């Protein structure tokens, strides 16, 4: 069977991870070499051992989840013991990749579910470094979520009349492309980029509080951010909206949603 190390010829990880790392999984020597190269030889390695997790600055799980008999428990134990600010890199098979590559589907650990779990387990920064049709590379850093610049500042983005019920449009908020949508009940703001594989949600189908992505048809609730179909995906990133009633203006900040008095 094809191994991920046969498909991945380099790791593009920036900023380069420094410090003490371990690699766990399949063909660990190959991935250690990739990490070494990506870090310009600034990474030191020690063999993986669960009792050494607290000493690590970084851990790479290479095809480790899809080859473990209890990947959920493994991931939980690892995330519990890694120290703050350490990096967890995960390379594994896409759950919806082609059947000709990789293990049986029920052995694959879904990227969206993985990202969601990592956030819930204390990794404030979770990024998909690569969403390949066959595999994914996810990087998670333990600790609070890095706040975006200007999160306390609201930007005037549209007039209420420009956003009738069941409509949406993209706006720019400090360089971020944000979708504002009117569900008919309330106005919400969320990321233009689909959490699954970077589809453009403003090109999707809005039905009241639900949006279907144009790329694969997955559906999210834009008020709660929860995935509806399938329900084991990552959450949609949402932003704070307030209405200037006097001027009938929609205002958005890059902070997470909360109740704001106008
Ligand atoms: S990119 Fe796949 S559902 Fe959006």
Coordinates of C-alpha atoms and ligand atoms in Angstrom, one line a residue:
X1 CA 0.0 0.0 0.0
X2 CA 1.2 3.5 -0.8
X3 CA 2.6 5.4 2.3
X4 CA 2.2 9.1 2.8
X5 CA 6.0 9.3 2.8
X6 CA 5.8 8.2 -0.8
X7 CA 3.6 11.1 -1.7
X8 CA 5.1 13.9 0.4
X9 CA 8.4 15.1 -0.9
X10 CA 8.8 18.2 1.3
X11 CA 7.2 19.9 4.2
X12 CA 6.4 23.6 3.8
X13 CA 6.2 24.8 7.4
X14 CA 6.9 28.4 8.3
X15 CA 7.9 29.8 10.6
X16 CA 10.4 27.0 11.0
X17 CA 9.9 25.0 14.1
X18 CA 12.9 25.1 16.4
X19 CA 13.8 23.1 19.5
X20 CA 13.2 19.5 20.4
X21 CA 10.9 17.4 18.3
X22 CA 9.7 13.8 18.0
X23 CA 8.0 12.1 15.1
X24 CA 5.5 9.4 15.6
X25 CA 3.9 7.2 13.0
X26 CA 4.9 5.6 9.8
X27 CA 8.4 6.1 8.2
X28 CA 9.4 8.5 10.9
X29 CA 13.0 8.8 9.5
X30 CA 11.7 10.2 6.3
X31 CA 9.5 12.8 8.0
X32 CA 12.3 13.7 10.4
X33 CA 14.4 14.4 7.4
X34 CA 11.7 16.6 5.9
X35 CA 11.4 18.5 9.2
X36 CA 15.1 18.9 9.4
X37 CA 15.2 20.4 5.9
X38 CA 12.2 22.7 6.5
X39 CA 13.8 24.0 9.7
X40 CA 17.2 24.5 8.1
X41 CA 18.6 22.0 10.5
X42 CA 17.5 23.9 13.6
X43 CA 15.4 21.1 14.9
X44 CA 16.8 18.5 17.3
X45 CA 15.1 15.1 17.5
X46 CA 14.5 12.4 20.1
X47 CA 12.6 9.2 19.6
X48 CA 9.0 9.4 20.5
X49 CA 8.0 8.2 23.9
X50 CA 4.7 9.2 25.7
X51 CA 6.6 10.0 29.0
X52 CA 8.7 12.6 27.1
X53 CA 5.8 14.6 25.7
X54 CA 6.2 17.4 28.2
X55 CA 9.8 18.1 27.1
X56 CA 8.9 18.5 23.4
X57 CA 8.7 21.8 21.5
X58 CA 7.1 20.0 18.6
X59 CA 5.6 16.6 17.6
X60 CA 4.8 15.4 14.2
X61 CA 2.2 12.7 13.8
X62 CA 2.8 11.1 10.4
X63 CA 0.0 8.7 9.4
X64 CA -0.2 8.0 13.1
X65 CA -3.9 8.5 13.6
X66 CA -5.0 6.3 10.7
X67 CA -2.8 3.5 11.9
X68 CA -3.7 3.6 15.6
X69 CA -6.4 1.4 17.0
X70 CA -7.8 4.3 19.2
X71 CA -6.7 7.5 17.5
X72 CA -9.1 9.7 19.5
X73 CA -7.6 8.5 22.8
X74 CA -4.1 8.9 21.4
X75 CA -4.7 12.4 20.3
X76 CA -6.3 13.3 23.6
X77 CA -3.4 12.0 25.6
X78 CA -0.9 13.8 23.4
X79 CA -2.6 17.1 23.5
X80 CA -3.0 16.9 27.2
X81 CA 0.7 16.5 27.8
X82 CA 2.3 18.8 25.3
X83 CA 3.5 22.0 26.9
X84 CA 2.1 25.5 26.1
X85 CA 3.4 27.0 22.9
X86 CA 4.4 23.7 21.5
X87 CA 3.5 22.7 17.9
X88 CA 1.6 19.7 16.8
X89 CA 1.9 18.8 13.1
X90 CA -0.5 16.1 11.8
X91 CA -0.1 14.5 8.4
X92 CA -2.7 12.0 7.5
X93 CA -5.1 10.7 4.8
X94 CA -8.2 12.6 3.7
X95 CA -11.3 11.0 5.0
X96 CA -13.0 11.7 1.7
X97 CA -9.9 11.0 -0.5
X98 CA -9.9 8.4 -3.2
X99 CA -10.2 4.7 -2.0
X100 CA -7.2 3.7 -4.2
X101 CA -4.9 5.5 -1.8
X102 CA -4.6 5.0 2.0
X103 CA -6.4 2.8 4.5
X104 CA -10.1 1.8 4.7
X105 CA -12.3 4.8 5.1
X106 CA -13.3 3.9 8.7
X107 CA -9.6 4.2 9.7
X108 CA -9.2 7.7 8.5
X109 CA -9.4 10.7 10.9
X110 CA -11.3 13.5 9.3
X111 CA -9.5 16.8 9.0
X112 CA -12.5 19.0 10.0
X113 CA -13.1 16.9 13.1
X114 CA -9.4 17.0 14.0
X115 CA -9.3 20.8 13.8
X116 CA -12.4 21.2 15.9
X117 CA -11.1 18.8 18.6
X118 CA -7.7 20.5 18.7
X119 CA -9.4 23.9 19.3
X120 CA -11.5 22.4 22.1
X121 CA -8.4 20.8 23.6
X122 CA -6.5 24.1 24.0
X123 CA -4.9 24.7 20.6
X124 CA -5.9 28.3 19.8
X125 CA -4.1 28.3 16.5
X126 CA -5.1 25.5 14.1
X127 CA -4.1 25.9 10.4
X128 CA -4.5 23.7 7.4
X129 CA -1.1 23.9 5.8
X130 CA -2.1 21.7 2.9
X131 CA -5.5 20.3 1.8
X132 CA -4.4 17.8 -0.8
X133 CA -7.1 15.6 -2.4
X134 CA -5.3 12.6 -0.9
X135 CA -3.8 13.9 2.4
X136 CA -3.8 16.9 4.7
X137 CA -1.2 18.7 6.8
X138 CA -2.5 20.5 9.9
X139 CA -0.5 22.6 12.3
X140 CA -1.7 23.4 15.8
X141 CA -0.1 25.5 18.4
X142 CA -1.0 25.0 22.0
X143 CA -2.2 28.1 23.8
X144 CA -4.7 31.0 23.4
X145 CA -5.9 32.0 19.9
X146 CA -3.7 34.8 18.5
X147 CA -6.0 37.8 18.3
X148 CA -6.3 39.5 14.9
X149 CA -5.3 43.2 14.8
X150 CA -8.0 45.8 15.2
X151 CA -10.5 43.3 16.8
X152 CA -11.9 46.1 19.0
X153 CA -12.7 48.4 16.1
X154 CA -15.9 48.3 14.2
X155 CA -15.9 49.1 10.6
X156 CA -18.9 50.5 8.8
X157 CA -19.5 48.0 5.9
X158 CA -23.0 48.6 4.4
X159 CA -26.3 50.3 4.7
X160 CA -29.1 48.2 6.0
X161 CA -31.1 48.8 2.8
X162 CA -28.3 47.2 0.8
X163 CA -28.8 43.8 2.6
X164 CA -32.4 42.6 2.3
X165 CA -33.5 39.4 3.9
X166 CA -31.9 36.2 2.6
X167 CA -29.1 38.0 0.9
X168 CA -25.4 38.3 1.5
X169 CA -22.3 40.2 0.2
X170 CA -18.6 40.3 0.8
X171 CA -17.0 43.3 2.6
X172 CA -13.5 44.2 3.6
X173 CA -12.7 44.5 7.3
X174 CA -9.0 45.5 7.8
X175 CA -7.9 43.4 4.8
X176 CA -10.1 40.3 5.7
X177 CA -12.8 39.3 3.3
X178 CA -15.9 38.8 5.4
X179 CA -19.4 37.8 4.3
X180 CA -22.3 39.7 5.8
X181 CA -25.7 38.0 5.5
X182 CA -29.2 38.8 6.4
X183 CA -31.1 35.7 7.6
X184 CA -34.4 37.5 7.7
X185 CA -34.1 37.5 11.5
X186 CA -30.6 38.9 12.1
X187 CA -27.5 40.1 10.4
X188 CA -24.4 38.0 10.8
X189 CA -20.8 38.1 9.6
X190 CA -18.5 35.1 8.8
X191 CA -15.4 34.1 7.0
X192 CA -15.6 33.9 3.2
X193 CA -13.5 30.8 3.2
X194 CA -15.2 27.4 3.8
X195 CA -13.6 25.5 6.7
X196 CA -13.6 22.3 4.6
X197 CA -11.4 23.1 1.7
X198 CA -11.4 26.8 1.0
X199 CA -14.6 27.1 -1.1
X200 CA -15.9 30.7 -1.4
X201 CA -19.1 30.7 0.8
X202 CA -20.4 34.0 -0.7
X203 CA -20.9 32.0 -3.9
X204 CA -22.9 29.4 -2.0
X205 CA -26.6 29.0 -1.4
X206 CA -28.1 31.0 1.5
X207 CA -31.3 29.7 3.0
X208 CA -32.3 31.7 6.1
X209 CA -29.7 30.8 8.7
X210 CA -28.0 28.0 6.7
X211 CA -25.4 28.2 3.9
X212 CA -24.4 25.5 1.5
X213 CA -20.8 25.7 0.1
X214 CA -20.6 25.8 -3.7
X215 CA -17.7 23.4 -3.8
X216 CA -19.0 20.2 -2.1
X217 CA -22.4 21.2 -0.8
X218 CA -21.5 21.0 2.9
X219 CA -23.9 23.1 5.1
X220 CA -23.2 25.4 8.0
X221 CA -25.4 27.3 10.4
X222 CA -24.2 30.9 10.0
X223 CA -25.6 32.0 13.4
X224 CA -24.0 29.3 15.6
X225 CA -21.1 28.4 13.1
X226 CA -22.0 24.7 13.7
X227 CA -21.6 22.3 10.8
X228 CA -25.0 20.7 9.9
X229 CA -24.1 18.4 7.0
X230 CA -21.9 16.6 7.6
X231 CA -21.9 17.4 11.3
X232 CA -18.4 16.3 12.0
X233 CA -16.7 19.2 10.2
X234 CA -14.9 22.2 11.7
X235 CA -16.9 25.3 12.8
X236 CA -17.3 28.4 10.7
X237 CA -15.4 31.4 11.9
X238 CA -17.8 34.3 12.7
X239 CA -17.4 37.9 13.5
X240 CA -19.1 40.5 15.6
X241 CA -21.8 42.6 14.1
X242 CA -23.5 45.7 15.5
X243 CA -26.1 47.9 13.9
X244 CA -26.0 51.7 14.1
X245 CA -29.8 52.2 14.3
X246 CA -29.6 55.9 13.9
X247 CA -27.7 55.8 10.6
X248 CA -29.0 52.4 9.6
X249 CA -25.5 51.1 9.1
X250 CA -24.1 47.6 9.5
X251 CA -20.8 47.5 11.4
X252 CA -18.4 44.6 11.7
X253 CA -15.4 43.9 13.9
X254 CA -13.0 40.9 13.6
X255 CA -13.8 39.8 17.2
X256 CA -15.9 36.7 17.8
X257 CA -19.7 37.4 17.9
X258 CA -21.2 38.8 21.1
X259 CA -24.1 40.9 22.0
X260 CA -23.3 44.5 21.4
X261 CA -25.5 47.5 22.2
X262 CA -25.7 50.0 19.4
Ligands
LIG1 S1 -14.9 23.5 0.3 FE1 -15.8 21.6 0.5 S2 -17.7 22.1 1.3 FE2 -16.8 23.9 1.1

